[in-house]
Amino acid sequence: MSELNLTSAPAHLRHGSSIGQPLTRRDGVLKVKGQATYAADNHPPGMLFAVMAVSSIARGRVTSLDVAAAKRHPGVVDVMTSSHKPPLAIDPEIKTNPFVFRMEVLQSDEVRYANQPIAVVIAETLEAATEGAVLLAPRYETLPPLVGLDAGKSFVPPVVGVGNPTENHRGDVEAGLASAEKQIDAVYETPPQYHNAMEPHAIVASWDGDNLSVDMPTQGLMLSLGRIAELFGIAPDKIHIRSPFLGGGFGSKGLMSGPPTLGIMAAKLVGRPVKLVLRREQMYGPVGHRAPTRQRLRIGADGEGRLTALDHHARTVSSTFDDFYEPAADASHTLYAAPAIRTSHDAVRVNTGTPLFMRAPGEATGSIALESAIDEMAWACGIDPLAFRLKNYAEVEPITGKPFSSKALRACYEQGAARFGWAKRPLQPRQMRDDAGLLVGWGMGTATFPALMFQAAARAVIRRDGSGAMEIGAHDMGQGAWTALAQIAADGLGLDIDRVAFKAGTSDLPDAGIAGGSAHTATAGAAIHSAGAAVIAKLADLATTDERSPLFGAGNAGVIARDGKLFRRDDESRGESYSEILARAGVAEVEARGTGAPNPAAMEEYAMHAHGAVFAEVKVDPDLGQIRVTRMVGAFAAGRIVNPHLVKSQLFGGMIWGISFALHEEAITDRRSGRIMNANLGEYHIPVNADVPPLDVITVEEHDPHVNALGIKGVGEIGITGSAGAVANAVWHATGVRMRRFPIRIEELLTQL
Amino acid sequence: MKQFDYVRPATVAEAVAAAAQPGAVYLAAGTNLLDLMKGGVSRPDRLVDVTHLEGLDQIEHLADGSLRIGALVSNADLAHDAKFAKSYPAVAEALLSGASAQLRNAATVGGNLLQRTRCAYFYDTASSCNKREAGSGCDARDGENRTHAVLGWSESCIATNPSDFCVPLVALDAIVEIEGRNGRREIALDALHRLPGDTPERDSALEPGDLIVAVRLPAAARGFAAHARYLKVRERTSYAFAVVSAAAALQIENGKITEARLALGGVAAKPWRARAAEDVLKGVAPTADAFQEAAWRALSDAKPSGDNAFKIELARRIVVRALTLAAAGTPVRLPALPASPFASISGAIHV
């Protein structure tokens, strides 16, 4: 990527530190003006358009395609099918590592789910390719599809999530339940959900001999690079991927999936650049989704309201051909101090595309069930839900007994409750009404998300003109990486942010790890921080070993880098500028690399999580059953906050996902055909502006010396946890009716109001 | 996509002649039609673009006290016409409760009347649908049908008409002016949309070439301005079709209802005028009991067509609420959340 014309941000800069400042996003002006180049905005000369034909059956076989009819259509150049396609170097069904998605790239006639690609039409225009795909008029041999959580015989998967044990326990759950004075035993259901990033999956691929140029949104440049290299049998250094901006990913753009691979194959087949963009409905299948769950929670408490046991079992689904299991029950590992905890999972296989990471995979699904169940338990014990949570506050991680690296959850509860006015909440449900007679309810949920880190590298440069550069193949999904990571880079280089050329978003830069698991700022930030320190150390070496420098001999005392100058740590009146040091040394620039990685020793010793507390007010029409969230406060402790402005936006977004989870989002599958009947943004409901009340986010100060050098925990996903449960619990408090199927449907509430 | 002819007639007569050809359809704003074409649900051979016809974008207050709305007036322009909104507040409220601001800016009065059902099986070309393809069957009947019709449906089709606008219009006896091959004619809006019977492929009473040129509200419709509301329950606060909606309009003198109008939306293949319920209300005091009785009457013929029995009870409750709100009087200002059960919440901005 050549330099982006990022906005400079004159305001808010505090002397000596960029981290912690609420800079506005530096790519904002580009985006507002439509000048940010997303993948599908690219049109290399000679480019053709590819359109996927997708299966309308969920299980069976394609028996015929009218390729001749498609080819006769004016403008159609070629039709790629299972019998007419460029070869791949390896079988796309082989999992060469755990981060490989089995994909459909026309390797056979078998159909495993609705919306599976079955052919690709390549044409001079999008319109011609689209009509060509219609003219293929596929015929099928159809088998009855497997649909839903009871589709077949269940089994216990070997792992859930990414390598998590399927079952965990600590203490004797049955004994704990038997000894309990109060018990609840409740089943909660969550629906299939689809990521629905605003930007559809898209690729523009151009081959030049064995060199491949790709514009494609990806949350994992290096993962994509490696997968493309092995699929096409070319060296990674022959591939160049540009992904400067993603219009959202939410987990669906992390692993290389079938459709972009088909785009690269199509370009190879026709020997011209090809663009392939998914239609919205085509995103409901080959690019991942969140699987449905059915979760049973059995909880016991003693006469004082202290938990005696917590048993959380989750049923979920995976596809018929690959494995990803939503680790929903794992949400019960970290929050509540039950002396006995058991979590377990089982699954059935259904005819869908393979489920995938989506917005707090496991944490979100598990959280709404757990937080609902804790609310039910608090009510059973006659205790205020916040008091009940405090009574069962985990001082160490319940499932492992490890201490927390830091945990400011108590402060989150306190500050959130105070801002919300929780103390005025009546214990009994259905006690509050507004002036218009609407039922009013208040609910809360605890938020938690692990503080993860992956591995990353960065390259730092300081130039003779006193400017710097930081290079890292980081990903901006809209979360603000162009800004927050540049802030870390500026501090690492001891420069004002406008003096740093920050490069990211392409595959020729050092590996930034994936932008997932809410770990990107921590991971890439650690590498940037380390590269900055390394290049400053080199610069310091030049100065402190040079008799002509005022820093000569400061090697032992050390130096501080700030404002483009090095200062003696023990005497800040002595220092000189980067330019002076480099000019005297006669070098144009100094360069160094740094890496970021999790610290295994710290991980062994500590449980590392971000936490939060979310409070919600809903209003419910007592006759009509329509629900609206009217107020929400979230207090989150997530270690060091690099950019409070962007972090608040992330947390707002997460809380809106929570509203969506509790009240709106659901893919409706026809139980006979296995087709998704609302595969569009008109009918697959997400909250609109009118559904989102004024949101109040508090970031609670938290210093964590263990998670990483910068103390960053990540905020990308935690907002959805706690929030969905808070809304559901508020609905109960408003109505006295406990909803256990999500999203809450009007008819279920209506019949019980 | 499929290639088609695009014609832009200069006059209504030219338009009618062009659209009378087999495979031709009218194009106004296209907020529904273009989606249908992109999804392969509608595959016309010829689009007859009427958006450049002159004289169809006027709102005229006629000498006899009636109102004539040109077919090309946008939903937004009509709803925000102050004189219109004051005279026909429930119609304005219904318009503003539909779609989004962007869509309302584009969508036309005529197009709104002729929008197609939102039945998912109609849109899914791999499903059987008698409305999309006559005689192919109805996959909605045993499918995911919790939002389908509870009135006027048949074994052939359980789809609903999604329009908000049409619900108060039909309550107020709106008349549709149509230009066809045999000249100008007019029919009651209530007679425009057809119940499915055995021929659900025909949505309306229109013949090939027929062009809606205007919608008229008779002088009597203004008599309800003081007591007229539209209420719409939906699955999010804005930008969603009605699960069930109702328009209620009353004339009240000396504590008695002298005239009542009631129509339901989202329950049938047409905006559902509830005349039997109106009869119950005429001459009685506007009490909760009377409204309950009207609600029972309005839904007396309702039956579930699938997993949607709740819509019958919901419709009764909406009728009672809409009548209650209408009896309380039209608000001086249109609520910020038009037609919403949450219209009373202050601090909301227009959506």
PDB file of N, CA and C in Angstrom, chain A residues 92-142:
ATOM      1  N   PRO A  92      -8.802 -28.987  -1.431  1.00  0.00           N
ATOM      2  CA  PRO A  92      -9.298 -27.943  -0.517  1.00  0.00           C
ATOM      3  C   PRO A  92      -9.992 -28.507   0.725  1.00  0.00           C
ATOM      4  N   GLU A  93     -10.162 -29.812   0.764  1.00  0.00           N
ATOM      5  CA  GLU A  93     -10.779 -30.441   1.942  1.00  0.00           C
ATOM      6  C   GLU A  93      -9.746 -30.781   3.006  1.00  0.00           C
ATOM      7  N   ILE A  94      -8.470 -30.708   2.639  1.00  0.00           N
ATOM      8  CA  ILE A  94      -7.432 -31.069   3.605  1.00  0.00           C
ATOM      9  C   ILE A  94      -7.187 -29.908   4.550  1.00  0.00           C
ATOM     10  N   LYS A  95      -7.197 -30.226   5.838  1.00  0.00           N
ATOM     11  CA  LYS A  95      -6.911 -29.184   6.828  1.00  0.00           C
ATOM     12  C   LYS A  95      -5.429 -29.252   7.155  1.00  0.00           C
ATOM     13  N   THR A  96      -4.681 -28.331   6.586  1.00  0.00           N
ATOM     14  CA  THR A  96      -3.236 -28.338   6.831  1.00  0.00           C
ATOM     15  C   THR A  96      -2.893 -27.702   8.171  1.00  0.00           C
ATOM     16  N   ASN A  97      -3.822 -26.969   8.738  1.00  0.00           N
ATOM     17  CA  ASN A  97      -3.633 -26.465  10.095  1.00  0.00           C
ATOM     18  C   ASN A  97      -5.017 -26.148  10.656  1.00  0.00           C
ATOM     19  N   PRO A  98      -5.113 -25.900  11.956  1.00  0.00           N
ATOM     20  CA  PRO A  98      -6.456 -25.718  12.545  1.00  0.00           C
ATOM     21  C   PRO A  98      -7.177 -24.481  12.019  1.00  0.00           C
ATOM     22  N   PHE A  99      -6.461 -23.564  11.413  1.00  0.00           N
ATOM     23  CA  PHE A  99      -7.093 -22.350  10.901  1.00  0.00           C
ATOM     24  C   PHE A  99      -7.404 -22.456   9.411  1.00  0.00           C
ATOM     25  N   VAL A 100      -7.674 -23.677   8.977  1.00  0.00           N
ATOM     26  CA  VAL A 100      -8.080 -23.878   7.589  1.00  0.00           C
ATOM     27  C   VAL A 100      -9.559 -24.219   7.561  1.00  0.00           C
ATOM     28  N   PHE A 101     -10.257 -23.534   6.688  1.00  0.00           N
ATOM     29  CA  PHE A 101     -11.689 -23.692   6.501  1.00  0.00           C
ATOM     30  C   PHE A 101     -11.862 -24.637   5.304  1.00  0.00           C
ATOM     31  N   ARG A 102     -12.533 -25.767   5.496  1.00  0.00           N
ATOM     32  CA  ARG A 102     -12.839 -26.583   4.324  1.00  0.00           C
ATOM     33  C   ARG A 102     -13.786 -25.799   3.435  1.00  0.00           C
ATOM     34  N   MET A 103     -13.486 -25.746   2.171  1.00  0.00           N
ATOM     35  CA  MET A 103     -14.246 -24.844   1.314  1.00  0.00           C
ATOM     36  C   MET A 103     -14.771 -25.557   0.081  1.00  0.00           C
ATOM     37  N   GLU A 104     -15.806 -24.958  -0.524  1.00  0.00           N
ATOM     38  CA  GLU A 104     -16.356 -25.475  -1.765  1.00  0.00           C
ATOM     39  C   GLU A 104     -15.801 -24.641  -2.899  1.00  0.00           C
ATOM     40  N   VAL A 105     -14.956 -25.248  -3.694  1.00  0.00           N
ATOM     41  CA  VAL A 105     -14.406 -24.550  -4.853  1.00  0.00           C
ATOM     42  C   VAL A 105     -14.594 -25.448  -6.075  1.00  0.00           C
ATOM     43  N   LEU A 106     -15.820 -25.947  -6.197  1.00  0.00           N
ATOM     44  CA  LEU A 106     -16.225 -26.734  -7.366  1.00  0.00           C
ATOM     45  C   LEU A 106     -15.473 -28.056  -7.451  1.00  0.00           C
ATOM     46  N   GLN A 107     -15.055 -28.608  -6.281  1.00  0.00           N
ATOM     47  CA  GLN A 107     -14.298 -29.845  -6.358  1.00  0.00           C
ATOM     48  C   GLN A 107     -15.171 -31.057  -6.657  1.00  0.00           C
ATOM     49  N   SER A 108     -16.486 -30.914  -6.491  1.00  0.00           N
ATOM     50  CA  SER A 108     -17.354 -32.043  -6.836  1.00  0.00           C
ATOM     51  C   SER A 108     -18.752 -31.519  -7.115  1.00  0.00           C
ATOM     52  N   ASP A 109     -19.658 -32.439  -7.432  1.00  0.00           N
ATOM     53  CA  ASP A 109     -21.052 -32.062  -7.687  1.00  0.00           C
ATOM     54  C   ASP A 109     -21.883 -32.111  -6.420  1.00  0.00           C
ATOM     55  N   GLU A 110     -21.272 -32.498  -5.325  1.00  0.00           N
ATOM     56  CA  GLU A 110     -22.046 -32.663  -4.103  1.00  0.00           C
ATOM     57  C   GLU A 110     -22.480 -31.293  -3.543  1.00  0.00           C
ATOM     58  N   VAL A 111     -23.694 -31.265  -3.045  1.00  0.00           N
ATOM     59  CA  VAL A 111     -24.190 -30.060  -2.386  1.00  0.00           C
ATOM     60  C   VAL A 111     -24.363 -30.356  -0.910  1.00  0.00           C
ATOM     61  N   ARG A 112     -23.775 -29.515  -0.066  1.00  0.00           N
ATOM     62  CA  ARG A 112     -23.771 -29.767   1.370  1.00  0.00           C
ATOM     63  C   ARG A 112     -24.575 -28.729   2.147  1.00  0.00           C
ATOM     64  N   TYR A 113     -24.923 -27.638   1.492  1.00  0.00           N
ATOM     65  CA  TYR A 113     -25.760 -26.622   2.137  1.00  0.00           C
ATOM     66  C   TYR A 113     -26.302 -25.669   1.075  1.00  0.00           C
ATOM     67  N   ALA A 114     -27.387 -24.991   1.428  1.00  0.00           N
ATOM     68  CA  ALA A 114     -27.964 -24.005   0.523  1.00  0.00           C
ATOM     69  C   ALA A 114     -27.013 -22.829   0.381  1.00  0.00           C
ATOM     70  N   ASN A 115     -26.972 -22.259  -0.793  1.00  0.00           N
ATOM     71  CA  ASN A 115     -26.084 -21.141  -1.135  1.00  0.00           C
ATOM     72  C   ASN A 115     -24.630 -21.566  -1.333  1.00  0.00           C
ATOM     73  N   GLN A 116     -24.401 -22.867  -1.467  1.00  0.00           N
ATOM     74  CA  GLN A 116     -23.051 -23.335  -1.794  1.00  0.00           C
ATOM     75  C   GLN A 116     -22.753 -22.982  -3.250  1.00  0.00           C
ATOM     76  N   PRO A 117     -21.555 -22.453  -3.538  1.00  0.00           N
ATOM     77  CA  PRO A 117     -21.217 -22.170  -4.940  1.00  0.00           C
ATOM     78  C   PRO A 117     -21.216 -23.465  -5.767  1.00  0.00           C
ATOM     79  N   ILE A 118     -21.876 -23.419  -6.926  1.00  0.00           N
ATOM     80  CA  ILE A 118     -21.879 -24.590  -7.808  1.00  0.00           C
ATOM     81  C   ILE A 118     -21.326 -24.264  -9.193  1.00  0.00           C
ATOM     82  N   ALA A 119     -21.125 -23.013  -9.494  1.00  0.00           N
ATOM     83  CA  ALA A 119     -20.499 -22.605 -10.753  1.00  0.00           C
ATOM     84  C   ALA A 119     -20.165 -21.124 -10.647  1.00  0.00           C
ATOM     85  N   VAL A 120     -19.275 -20.672 -11.528  1.00  0.00           N
ATOM     86  CA  VAL A 120     -18.937 -19.243 -11.575  1.00  0.00           C
ATOM     87  C   VAL A 120     -19.011 -18.795 -13.028  1.00  0.00           C
ATOM     88  N   VAL A 121     -19.798 -17.765 -13.278  1.00  0.00           N
ATOM     89  CA  VAL A 121     -19.913 -17.229 -14.631  1.00  0.00           C
ATOM     90  C   VAL A 121     -19.055 -15.972 -14.723  1.00  0.00           C
ATOM     91  N   ILE A 122     -18.234 -15.923 -15.757  1.00  0.00           N
ATOM     92  CA  ILE A 122     -17.294 -14.808 -15.914  1.00  0.00           C
ATOM     93  C   ILE A 122     -17.683 -14.059 -17.189  1.00  0.00           C
ATOM     94  N   ALA A 123     -17.853 -12.745 -17.067  1.00  0.00           N
ATOM     95  CA  ALA A 123     -18.376 -11.987 -18.205  1.00  0.00           C
ATOM     96  C   ALA A 123     -17.785 -10.595 -18.240  1.00  0.00           C
ATOM     97  N   GLU A 124     -18.060  -9.927 -19.351  1.00  0.00           N
ATOM     98  CA  GLU A 124     -17.540  -8.570 -19.544  1.00  0.00           C
ATOM     99  C   GLU A 124     -18.221  -7.564 -18.628  1.00  0.00           C
ATOM    100  N   THR A 125     -19.455  -7.863 -18.241  1.00  0.00           N
ATOM    101  CA  THR A 125     -20.170  -6.962 -17.348  1.00  0.00           C
ATOM    102  C   THR A 125     -20.770  -7.754 -16.194  1.00  0.00           C
ATOM    103  N   LEU A 126     -21.047  -7.047 -15.108  1.00  0.00           N
ATOM    104  CA  LEU A 126     -21.709  -7.677 -13.963  1.00  0.00           C
ATOM    105  C   LEU A 126     -23.084  -8.197 -14.371  1.00  0.00           C
ATOM    106  N   GLU A 127     -23.772  -7.418 -15.202  1.00  0.00           N
ATOM    107  CA  GLU A 127     -25.121  -7.794 -15.610  1.00  0.00           C
ATOM    108  C   GLU A 127     -25.101  -9.091 -16.423  1.00  0.00           C
ATOM    109  N   ALA A 128     -24.152  -9.186 -17.335  1.00  0.00           N
ATOM    110  CA  ALA A 128     -24.077 -10.396 -18.170  1.00  0.00           C
ATOM    111  C   ALA A 128     -23.729 -11.615 -17.311  1.00  0.00           C
ATOM    112  N   ALA A 129     -22.804 -11.435 -16.387  1.00  0.00           N
ATOM    113  CA  ALA A 129     -22.430 -12.565 -15.523  1.00  0.00           C
ATOM    114  C   ALA A 129     -23.607 -12.987 -14.653  1.00  0.00           C
ATOM    115  N   THR A 130     -24.364 -11.995 -14.185  1.00  0.00           N
ATOM    116  CA  THR A 130     -25.517 -12.293 -13.333  1.00  0.00           C
ATOM    117  C   THR A 130     -26.567 -13.090 -14.111  1.00  0.00           C
ATOM    118  N   GLU A 131     -26.846 -12.640 -15.335  1.00  0.00           N
ATOM    119  CA  GLU A 131     -27.844 -13.354 -16.127  1.00  0.00           C
ATOM    120  C   GLU A 131     -27.312 -14.730 -16.546  1.00  0.00           C
ATOM    121  N   GLY A 132     -26.023 -14.803 -16.832  1.00  0.00           N
ATOM    122  CA  GLY A 132     -25.430 -16.104 -17.165  1.00  0.00           C
ATOM    123  C   GLY A 132     -25.641 -17.102 -16.044  1.00  0.00           C
ATOM    124  N   ALA A 133     -25.486 -16.631 -14.802  1.00  0.00           N
ATOM    125  CA  ALA A 133     -25.675 -17.528 -13.655  1.00  0.00           C
ATOM    126  C   ALA A 133     -27.121 -18.013 -13.584  1.00  0.00           C
ATOM    127  N   VAL A 134     -28.064 -17.135 -13.916  1.00  0.00           N
ATOM    128  CA  VAL A 134     -29.478 -17.553 -13.921  1.00  0.00           C
ATOM    129  C   VAL A 134     -29.719 -18.599 -15.017  1.00  0.00           C
ATOM    130  N   LEU A 135     -29.100 -18.358 -16.183  1.00  0.00           N
ATOM    131  CA  LEU A 135     -29.337 -19.242 -17.322  1.00  0.00           C
ATOM    132  C   LEU A 135     -28.772 -20.645 -17.116  1.00  0.00           C
ATOM    133  N   LEU A 136     -27.920 -20.829 -16.145  1.00  0.00           N
ATOM    134  CA  LEU A 136     -27.383 -22.174 -15.876  1.00  0.00           C
ATOM    135  C   LEU A 136     -28.492 -23.140 -15.459  1.00  0.00           C
ATOM    136  N   ALA A 137     -29.588 -22.583 -14.913  1.00  0.00           N
ATOM    137  CA  ALA A 137     -30.772 -23.383 -14.552  1.00  0.00           C
ATOM    138  C   ALA A 137     -30.403 -24.751 -13.988  1.00  0.00           C
ATOM    139  N   PRO A 138     -29.730 -24.777 -12.850  1.00  0.00           N
ATOM    140  CA  PRO A 138     -29.246 -26.065 -12.341  1.00  0.00           C
ATOM    141  C   PRO A 138     -30.377 -27.042 -12.037  1.00  0.00           C
ATOM    142  N   ARG A 139     -30.095 -28.306 -12.255  1.00  0.00           N
ATOM    143  CA  ARG A 139     -30.992 -29.373 -11.800  1.00  0.00           C
ATOM    144  C   ARG A 139     -30.253 -30.170 -10.746  1.00  0.00           C
ATOM    145  N   TYR A 140     -31.040 -30.738  -9.860  1.00  0.00           N
ATOM    146  CA  TYR A 140     -30.436 -31.405  -8.703  1.00  0.00           C
ATOM    147  C   TYR A 140     -31.042 -32.781  -8.477  1.00  0.00           C
ATOM    148  N   GLU A 141     -30.267 -33.597  -7.788  1.00  0.00           N
ATOM    149  CA  GLU A 141     -30.814 -34.775  -7.142  1.00  0.00           C
ATOM    150  C   GLU A 141     -30.838 -34.390  -5.667  1.00  0.00           C
ATOM    151  N   THR A 142     -32.027 -34.316  -5.094  1.00  0.00           N
ATOM    152  CA  THR A 142     -32.178 -33.718  -3.767  1.00  0.00           C
ATOM    153  C   THR A 142     -32.361 -34.778  -2.691  1.00  0.00           C
TER     154      THR A 142
END
